[in-house]
mmCIF file of C-alpha atoms and ligand atoms in Angstrom:
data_model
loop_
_atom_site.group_PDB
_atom_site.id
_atom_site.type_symbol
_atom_site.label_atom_id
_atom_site.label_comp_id
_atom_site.label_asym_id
_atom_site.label_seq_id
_atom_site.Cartn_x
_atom_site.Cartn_y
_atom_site.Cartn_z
ATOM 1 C CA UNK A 1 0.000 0.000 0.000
ATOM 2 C CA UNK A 2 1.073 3.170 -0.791
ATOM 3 C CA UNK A 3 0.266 6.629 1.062
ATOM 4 C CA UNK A 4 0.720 10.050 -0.375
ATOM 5 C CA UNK A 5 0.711 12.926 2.542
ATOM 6 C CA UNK A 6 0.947 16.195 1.309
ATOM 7 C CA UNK A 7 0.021 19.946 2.693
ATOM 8 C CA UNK A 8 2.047 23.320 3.481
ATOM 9 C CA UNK A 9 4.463 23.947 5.652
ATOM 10 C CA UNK A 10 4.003 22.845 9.345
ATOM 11 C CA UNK A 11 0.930 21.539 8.975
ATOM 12 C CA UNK A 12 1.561 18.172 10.317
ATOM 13 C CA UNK A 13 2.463 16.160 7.488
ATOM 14 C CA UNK A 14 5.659 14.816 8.606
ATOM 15 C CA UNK A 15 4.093 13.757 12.173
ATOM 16 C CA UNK A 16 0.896 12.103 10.998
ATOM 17 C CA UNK A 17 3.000 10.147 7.721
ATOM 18 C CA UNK A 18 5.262 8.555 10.474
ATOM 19 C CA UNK A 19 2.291 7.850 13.346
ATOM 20 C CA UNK A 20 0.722 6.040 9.658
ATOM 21 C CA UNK A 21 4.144 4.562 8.702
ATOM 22 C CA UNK A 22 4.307 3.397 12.096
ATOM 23 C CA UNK A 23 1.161 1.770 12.366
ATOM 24 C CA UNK A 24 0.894 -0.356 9.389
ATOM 25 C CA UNK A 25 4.624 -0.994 9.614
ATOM 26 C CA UNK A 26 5.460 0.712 6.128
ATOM 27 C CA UNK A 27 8.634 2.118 5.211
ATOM 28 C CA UNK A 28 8.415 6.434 5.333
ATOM 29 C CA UNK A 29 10.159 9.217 3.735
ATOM 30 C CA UNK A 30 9.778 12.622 4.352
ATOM 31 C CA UNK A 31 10.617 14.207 0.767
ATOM 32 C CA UNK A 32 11.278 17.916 2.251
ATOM 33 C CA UNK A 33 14.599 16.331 4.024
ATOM 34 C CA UNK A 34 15.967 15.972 0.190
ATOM 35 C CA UNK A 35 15.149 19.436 -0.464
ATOM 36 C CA UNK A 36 16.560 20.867 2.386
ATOM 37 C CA UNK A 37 20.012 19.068 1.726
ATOM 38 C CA UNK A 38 20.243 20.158 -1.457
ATOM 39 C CA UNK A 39 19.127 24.109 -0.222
ATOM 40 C CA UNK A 40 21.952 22.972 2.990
ATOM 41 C CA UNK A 41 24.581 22.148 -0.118
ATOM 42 C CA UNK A 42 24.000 25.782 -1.611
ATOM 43 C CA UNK A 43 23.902 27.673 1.474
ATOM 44 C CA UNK A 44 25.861 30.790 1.238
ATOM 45 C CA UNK A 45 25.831 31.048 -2.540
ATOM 46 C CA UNK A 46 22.412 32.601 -2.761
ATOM 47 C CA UNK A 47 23.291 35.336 -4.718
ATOM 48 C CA UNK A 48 25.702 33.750 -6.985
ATOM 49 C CA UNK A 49 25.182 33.099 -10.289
ATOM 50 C CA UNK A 50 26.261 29.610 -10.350
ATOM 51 C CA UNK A 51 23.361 28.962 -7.281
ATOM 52 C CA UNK A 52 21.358 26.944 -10.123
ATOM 53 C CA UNK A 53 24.275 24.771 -11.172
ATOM 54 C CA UNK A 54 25.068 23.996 -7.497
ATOM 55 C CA UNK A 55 22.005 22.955 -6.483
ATOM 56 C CA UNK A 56 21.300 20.661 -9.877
ATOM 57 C CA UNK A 57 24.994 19.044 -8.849
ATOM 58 C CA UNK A 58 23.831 18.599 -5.127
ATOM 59 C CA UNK A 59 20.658 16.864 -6.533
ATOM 60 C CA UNK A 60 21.959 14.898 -8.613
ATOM 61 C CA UNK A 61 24.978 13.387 -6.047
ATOM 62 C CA UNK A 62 22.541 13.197 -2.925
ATOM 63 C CA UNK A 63 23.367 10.782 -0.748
ATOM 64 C CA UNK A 64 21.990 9.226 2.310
ATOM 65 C CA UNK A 65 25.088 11.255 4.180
ATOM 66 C CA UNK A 66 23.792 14.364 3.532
ATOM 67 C CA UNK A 67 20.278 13.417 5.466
ATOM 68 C CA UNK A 68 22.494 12.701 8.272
ATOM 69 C CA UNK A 69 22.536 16.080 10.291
ATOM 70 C CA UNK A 70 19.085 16.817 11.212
ATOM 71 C CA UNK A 71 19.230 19.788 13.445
ATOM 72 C CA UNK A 72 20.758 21.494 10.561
ATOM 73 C CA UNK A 73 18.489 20.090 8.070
ATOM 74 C CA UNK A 74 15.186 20.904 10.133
ATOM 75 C CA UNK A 75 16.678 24.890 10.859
ATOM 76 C CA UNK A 76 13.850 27.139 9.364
ATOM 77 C CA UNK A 77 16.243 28.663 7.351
ATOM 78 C CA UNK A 78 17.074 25.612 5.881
ATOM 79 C CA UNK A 79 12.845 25.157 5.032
ATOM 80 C CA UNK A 80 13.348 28.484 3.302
ATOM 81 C CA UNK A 81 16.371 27.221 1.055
ATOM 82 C CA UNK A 82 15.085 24.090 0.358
ATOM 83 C CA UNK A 83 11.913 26.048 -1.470
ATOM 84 C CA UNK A 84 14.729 28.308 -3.023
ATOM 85 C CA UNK A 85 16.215 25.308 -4.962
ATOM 86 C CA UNK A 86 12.431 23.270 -5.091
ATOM 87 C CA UNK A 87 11.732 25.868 -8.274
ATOM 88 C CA UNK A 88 14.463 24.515 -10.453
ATOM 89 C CA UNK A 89 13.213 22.070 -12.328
ATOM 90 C CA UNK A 90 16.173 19.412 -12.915
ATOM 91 C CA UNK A 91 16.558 19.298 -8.957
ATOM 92 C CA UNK A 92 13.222 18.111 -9.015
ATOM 93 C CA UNK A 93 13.781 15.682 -12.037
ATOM 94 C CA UNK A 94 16.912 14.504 -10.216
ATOM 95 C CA UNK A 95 15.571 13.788 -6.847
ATOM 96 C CA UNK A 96 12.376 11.945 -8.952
ATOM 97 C CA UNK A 97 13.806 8.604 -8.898
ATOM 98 C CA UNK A 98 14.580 8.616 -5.208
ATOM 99 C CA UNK A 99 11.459 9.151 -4.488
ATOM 100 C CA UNK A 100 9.605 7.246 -6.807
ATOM 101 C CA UNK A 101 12.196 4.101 -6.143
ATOM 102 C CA UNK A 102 11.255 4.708 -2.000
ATOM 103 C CA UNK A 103 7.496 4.193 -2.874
ATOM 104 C CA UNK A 104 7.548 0.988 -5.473
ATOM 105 C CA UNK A 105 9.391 -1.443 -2.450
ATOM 106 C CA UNK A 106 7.389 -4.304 -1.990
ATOM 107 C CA UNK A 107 5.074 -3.740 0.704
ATOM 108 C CA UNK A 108 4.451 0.057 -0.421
ATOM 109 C CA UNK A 109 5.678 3.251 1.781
ATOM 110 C CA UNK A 110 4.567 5.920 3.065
ATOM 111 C CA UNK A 111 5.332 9.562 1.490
ATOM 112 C CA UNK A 112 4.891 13.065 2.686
ATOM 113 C CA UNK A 113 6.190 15.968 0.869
ATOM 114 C CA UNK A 114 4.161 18.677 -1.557
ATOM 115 C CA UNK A 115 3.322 16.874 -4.876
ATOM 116 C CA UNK A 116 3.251 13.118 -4.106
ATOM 117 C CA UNK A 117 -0.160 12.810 -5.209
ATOM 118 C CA UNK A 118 -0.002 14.433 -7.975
ATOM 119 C CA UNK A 119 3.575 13.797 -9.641
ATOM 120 C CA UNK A 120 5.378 11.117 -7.675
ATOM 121 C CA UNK A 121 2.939 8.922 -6.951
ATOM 122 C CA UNK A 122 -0.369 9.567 -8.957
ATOM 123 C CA UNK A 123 -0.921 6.007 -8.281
ATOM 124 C CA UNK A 124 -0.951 5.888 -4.621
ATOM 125 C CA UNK A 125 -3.877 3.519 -3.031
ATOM 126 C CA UNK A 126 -4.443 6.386 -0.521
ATOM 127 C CA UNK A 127 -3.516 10.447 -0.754
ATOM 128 C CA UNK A 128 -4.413 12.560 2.029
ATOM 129 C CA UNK A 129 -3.886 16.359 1.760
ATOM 130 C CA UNK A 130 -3.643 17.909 5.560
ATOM 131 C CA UNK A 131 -4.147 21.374 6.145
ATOM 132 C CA UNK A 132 -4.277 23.815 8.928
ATOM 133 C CA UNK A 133 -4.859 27.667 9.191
ATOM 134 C CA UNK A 134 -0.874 29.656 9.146
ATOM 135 C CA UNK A 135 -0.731 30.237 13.033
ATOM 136 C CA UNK A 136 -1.142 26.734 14.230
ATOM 137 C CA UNK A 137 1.431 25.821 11.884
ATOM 138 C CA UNK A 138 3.687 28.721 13.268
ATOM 139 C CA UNK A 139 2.683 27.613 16.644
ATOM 140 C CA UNK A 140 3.671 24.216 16.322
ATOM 141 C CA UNK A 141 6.702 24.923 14.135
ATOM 142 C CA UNK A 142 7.847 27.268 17.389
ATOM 143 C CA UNK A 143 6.974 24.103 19.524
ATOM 144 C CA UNK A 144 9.052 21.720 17.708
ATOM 145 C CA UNK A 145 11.750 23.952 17.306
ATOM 146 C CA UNK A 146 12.041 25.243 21.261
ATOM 147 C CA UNK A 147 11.793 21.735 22.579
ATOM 148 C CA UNK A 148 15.160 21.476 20.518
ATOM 149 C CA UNK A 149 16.523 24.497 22.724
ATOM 150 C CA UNK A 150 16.130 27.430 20.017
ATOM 151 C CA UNK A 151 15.450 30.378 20.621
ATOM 152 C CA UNK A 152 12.302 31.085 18.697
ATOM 153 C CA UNK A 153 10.959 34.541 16.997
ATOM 154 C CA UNK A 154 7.443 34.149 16.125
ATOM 155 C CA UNK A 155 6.985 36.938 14.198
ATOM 156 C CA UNK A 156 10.144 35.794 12.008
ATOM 157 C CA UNK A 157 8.688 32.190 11.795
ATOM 158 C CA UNK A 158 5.264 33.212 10.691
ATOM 159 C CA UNK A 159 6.615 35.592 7.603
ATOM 160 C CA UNK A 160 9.193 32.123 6.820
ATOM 161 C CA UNK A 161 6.482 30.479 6.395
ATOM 162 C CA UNK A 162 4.570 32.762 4.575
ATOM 163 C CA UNK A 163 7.134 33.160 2.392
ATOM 164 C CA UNK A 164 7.668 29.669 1.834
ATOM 165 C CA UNK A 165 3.980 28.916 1.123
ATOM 166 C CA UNK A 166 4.115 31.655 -1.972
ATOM 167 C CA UNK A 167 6.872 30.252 -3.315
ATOM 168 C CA UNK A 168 6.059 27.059 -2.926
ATOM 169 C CA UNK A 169 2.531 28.103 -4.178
ATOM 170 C CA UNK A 170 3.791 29.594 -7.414
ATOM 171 C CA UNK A 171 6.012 27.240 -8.269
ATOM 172 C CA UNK A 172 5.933 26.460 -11.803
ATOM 173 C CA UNK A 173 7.485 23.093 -11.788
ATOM 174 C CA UNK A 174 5.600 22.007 -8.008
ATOM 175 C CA UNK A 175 2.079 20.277 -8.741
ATOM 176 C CA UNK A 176 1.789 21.671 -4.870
ATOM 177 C CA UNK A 177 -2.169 21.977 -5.142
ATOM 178 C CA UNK A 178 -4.501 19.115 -3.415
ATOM 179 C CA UNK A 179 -5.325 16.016 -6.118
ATOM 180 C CA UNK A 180 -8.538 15.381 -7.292
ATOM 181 C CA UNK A 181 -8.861 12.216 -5.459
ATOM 182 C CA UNK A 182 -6.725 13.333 -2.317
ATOM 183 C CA UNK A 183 -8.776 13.308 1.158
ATOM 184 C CA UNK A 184 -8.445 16.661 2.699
ATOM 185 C CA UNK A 185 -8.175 16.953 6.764
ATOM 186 C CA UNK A 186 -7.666 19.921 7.854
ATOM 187 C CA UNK A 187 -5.716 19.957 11.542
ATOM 188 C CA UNK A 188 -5.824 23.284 13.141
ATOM 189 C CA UNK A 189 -7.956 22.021 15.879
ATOM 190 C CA UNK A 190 -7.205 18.478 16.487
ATOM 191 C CA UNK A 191 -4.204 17.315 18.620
ATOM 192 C CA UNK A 192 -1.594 14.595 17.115
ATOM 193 C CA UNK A 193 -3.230 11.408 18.211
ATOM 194 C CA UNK A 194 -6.640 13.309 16.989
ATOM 195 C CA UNK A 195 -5.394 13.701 13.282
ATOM 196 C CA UNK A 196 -3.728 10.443 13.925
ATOM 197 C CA UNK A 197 -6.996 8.333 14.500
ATOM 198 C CA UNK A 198 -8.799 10.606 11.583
ATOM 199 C CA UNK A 199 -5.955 9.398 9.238
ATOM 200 C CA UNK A 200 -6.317 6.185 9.855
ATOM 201 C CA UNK A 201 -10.066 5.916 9.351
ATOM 202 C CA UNK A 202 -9.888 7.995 6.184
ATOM 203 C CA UNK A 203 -6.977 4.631 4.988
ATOM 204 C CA UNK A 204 -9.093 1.990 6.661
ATOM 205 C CA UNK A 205 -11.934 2.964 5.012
ATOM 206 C CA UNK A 206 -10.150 4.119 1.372
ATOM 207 C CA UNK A 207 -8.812 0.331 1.347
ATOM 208 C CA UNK A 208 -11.967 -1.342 2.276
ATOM 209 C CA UNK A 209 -13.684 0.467 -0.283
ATOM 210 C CA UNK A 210 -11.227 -0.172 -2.787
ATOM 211 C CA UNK A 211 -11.667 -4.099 -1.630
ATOM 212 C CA UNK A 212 -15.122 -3.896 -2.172
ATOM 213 C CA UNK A 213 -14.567 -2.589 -5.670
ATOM 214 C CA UNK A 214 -16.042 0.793 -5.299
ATOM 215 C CA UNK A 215 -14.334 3.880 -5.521
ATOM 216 C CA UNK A 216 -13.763 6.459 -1.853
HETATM 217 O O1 LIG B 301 8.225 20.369 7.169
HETATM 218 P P1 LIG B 301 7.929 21.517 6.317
HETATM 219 O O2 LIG B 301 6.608 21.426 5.690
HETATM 220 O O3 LIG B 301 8.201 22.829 6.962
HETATM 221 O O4 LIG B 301 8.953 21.534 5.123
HETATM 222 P P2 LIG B 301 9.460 20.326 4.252
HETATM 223 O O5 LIG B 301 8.372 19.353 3.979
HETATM 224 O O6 LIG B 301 10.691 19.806 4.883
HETATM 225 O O7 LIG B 301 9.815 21.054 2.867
HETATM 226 C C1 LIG B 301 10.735 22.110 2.774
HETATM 227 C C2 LIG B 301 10.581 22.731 1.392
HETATM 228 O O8 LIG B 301 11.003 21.778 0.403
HETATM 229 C C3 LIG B 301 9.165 23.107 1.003
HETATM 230 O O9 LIG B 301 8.814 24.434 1.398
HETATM 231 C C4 LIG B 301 9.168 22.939 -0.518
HETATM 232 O O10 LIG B 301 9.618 24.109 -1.149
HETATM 233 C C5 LIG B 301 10.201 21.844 -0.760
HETATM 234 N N1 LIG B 301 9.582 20.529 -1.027
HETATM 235 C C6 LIG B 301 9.204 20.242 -2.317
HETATM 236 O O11 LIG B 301 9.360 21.077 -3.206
HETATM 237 N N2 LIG B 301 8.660 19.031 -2.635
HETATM 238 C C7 LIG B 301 8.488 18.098 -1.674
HETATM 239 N N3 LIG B 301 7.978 16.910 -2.010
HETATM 240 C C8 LIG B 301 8.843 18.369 -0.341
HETATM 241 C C9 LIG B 301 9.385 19.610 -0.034
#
């Protein structure tokens, strides 16, 4: 079985793709750690003219070594970089087959990231698309990142992420919109175990359908 989770920044993705990884004992992969090493790999060289070539070289040589240092990976700065170098289209071609190879093992995977229903997966048995309003995801974003001992500004993190949802938004090359057959659930008001059990029934019930013959 394979999931696609998708939604914006913060909204919960990454949590709720493991707690569903987790309980139907699926391989997962959170995409946005590939885009963040390759927008780690250019850091520095944002205003250079050679930032494209970088990034394309740091796609296409990604290794599991550079998903090794997480508290630099996870920095909101790096969340900003990654969608930096998430607009250029052969870093997306060249991190394609990673992903894709991730979701075709044999029992299926679970994926979260922006356009795994729609472009690297379009075939996944279940896609949800999780949303929640921009302050939760601030607010939680703050959580995750204080209980790491940083010091967080708010109003910074908010206009990050506000930033990164535009881009993100407008990228030509993304497919970061919610597929036609994705189940949305949106999270601003329901606690991780919560969005947890909702996932789960929304999968549970997808697959039974889909036993059944029918269509969710
Ligand atoms: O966890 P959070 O939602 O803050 O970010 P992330 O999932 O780690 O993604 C960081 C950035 O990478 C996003 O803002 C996107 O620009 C890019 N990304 C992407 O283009 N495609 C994906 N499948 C995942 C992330």
């Amino acid at each position: 079985m394979i999931i696609a989770v998708d939604g914006p920044a913060a909204s919960g993705k990454g949590t709720l793709a493991s707690g569903l990884a987790r309980h139907y004992r699926l391989p997962h992969l959170d995409t946005g750690l590939l885009y963040r090493a390759v927008g780690l790999a250019v850091a520095g060289k944002e205003d250079r003219p050679d930032l494209e070539e970088a990034a394309i070289a740091a796609a296409r040589t990604l290794d599991a070594a550079h998903l090794a240092d997480l508290d630099a990976l996870t920095a909101a700065e790096t969340g900003v970089l990654a969608s930096k170098v998430a607009v250029i289209a052969e870093v997306r071609a060249a991190l394609f087959d990673f992903q894709r190879n991730f979701a075709l093992q044999p029992d299926g995977a679970v994926l979260d990231g922006r356009d795994i229903g729609t472009k690297i997966c379009p075939d996944a048995d279940v896609k949800l698309f999780i949303q929640a309003d921009s302050k939760a995801r601030m607010e939680r974003r703050a959580k995750q990142l204080e209980a790491r001992g940083i010091v967080v500004d708010r109003y910074a993190l908010y206009h990050q992420i506000e930033e990164r949802d535009a881009r993100d938004m407008l990228n030509p090359h993304g497919g970061f919109y919610k597929a036609d057959d994705a189940h949305l659930l949106d999270t601003t008001l329901l606690d991780i175990e919560a969005a947890l059990r909702a996932a789960i029934e929304i999968v549970d019930r997808t697959m039974a359908l889909k036993a059944g013959g029918q269509t969710s």
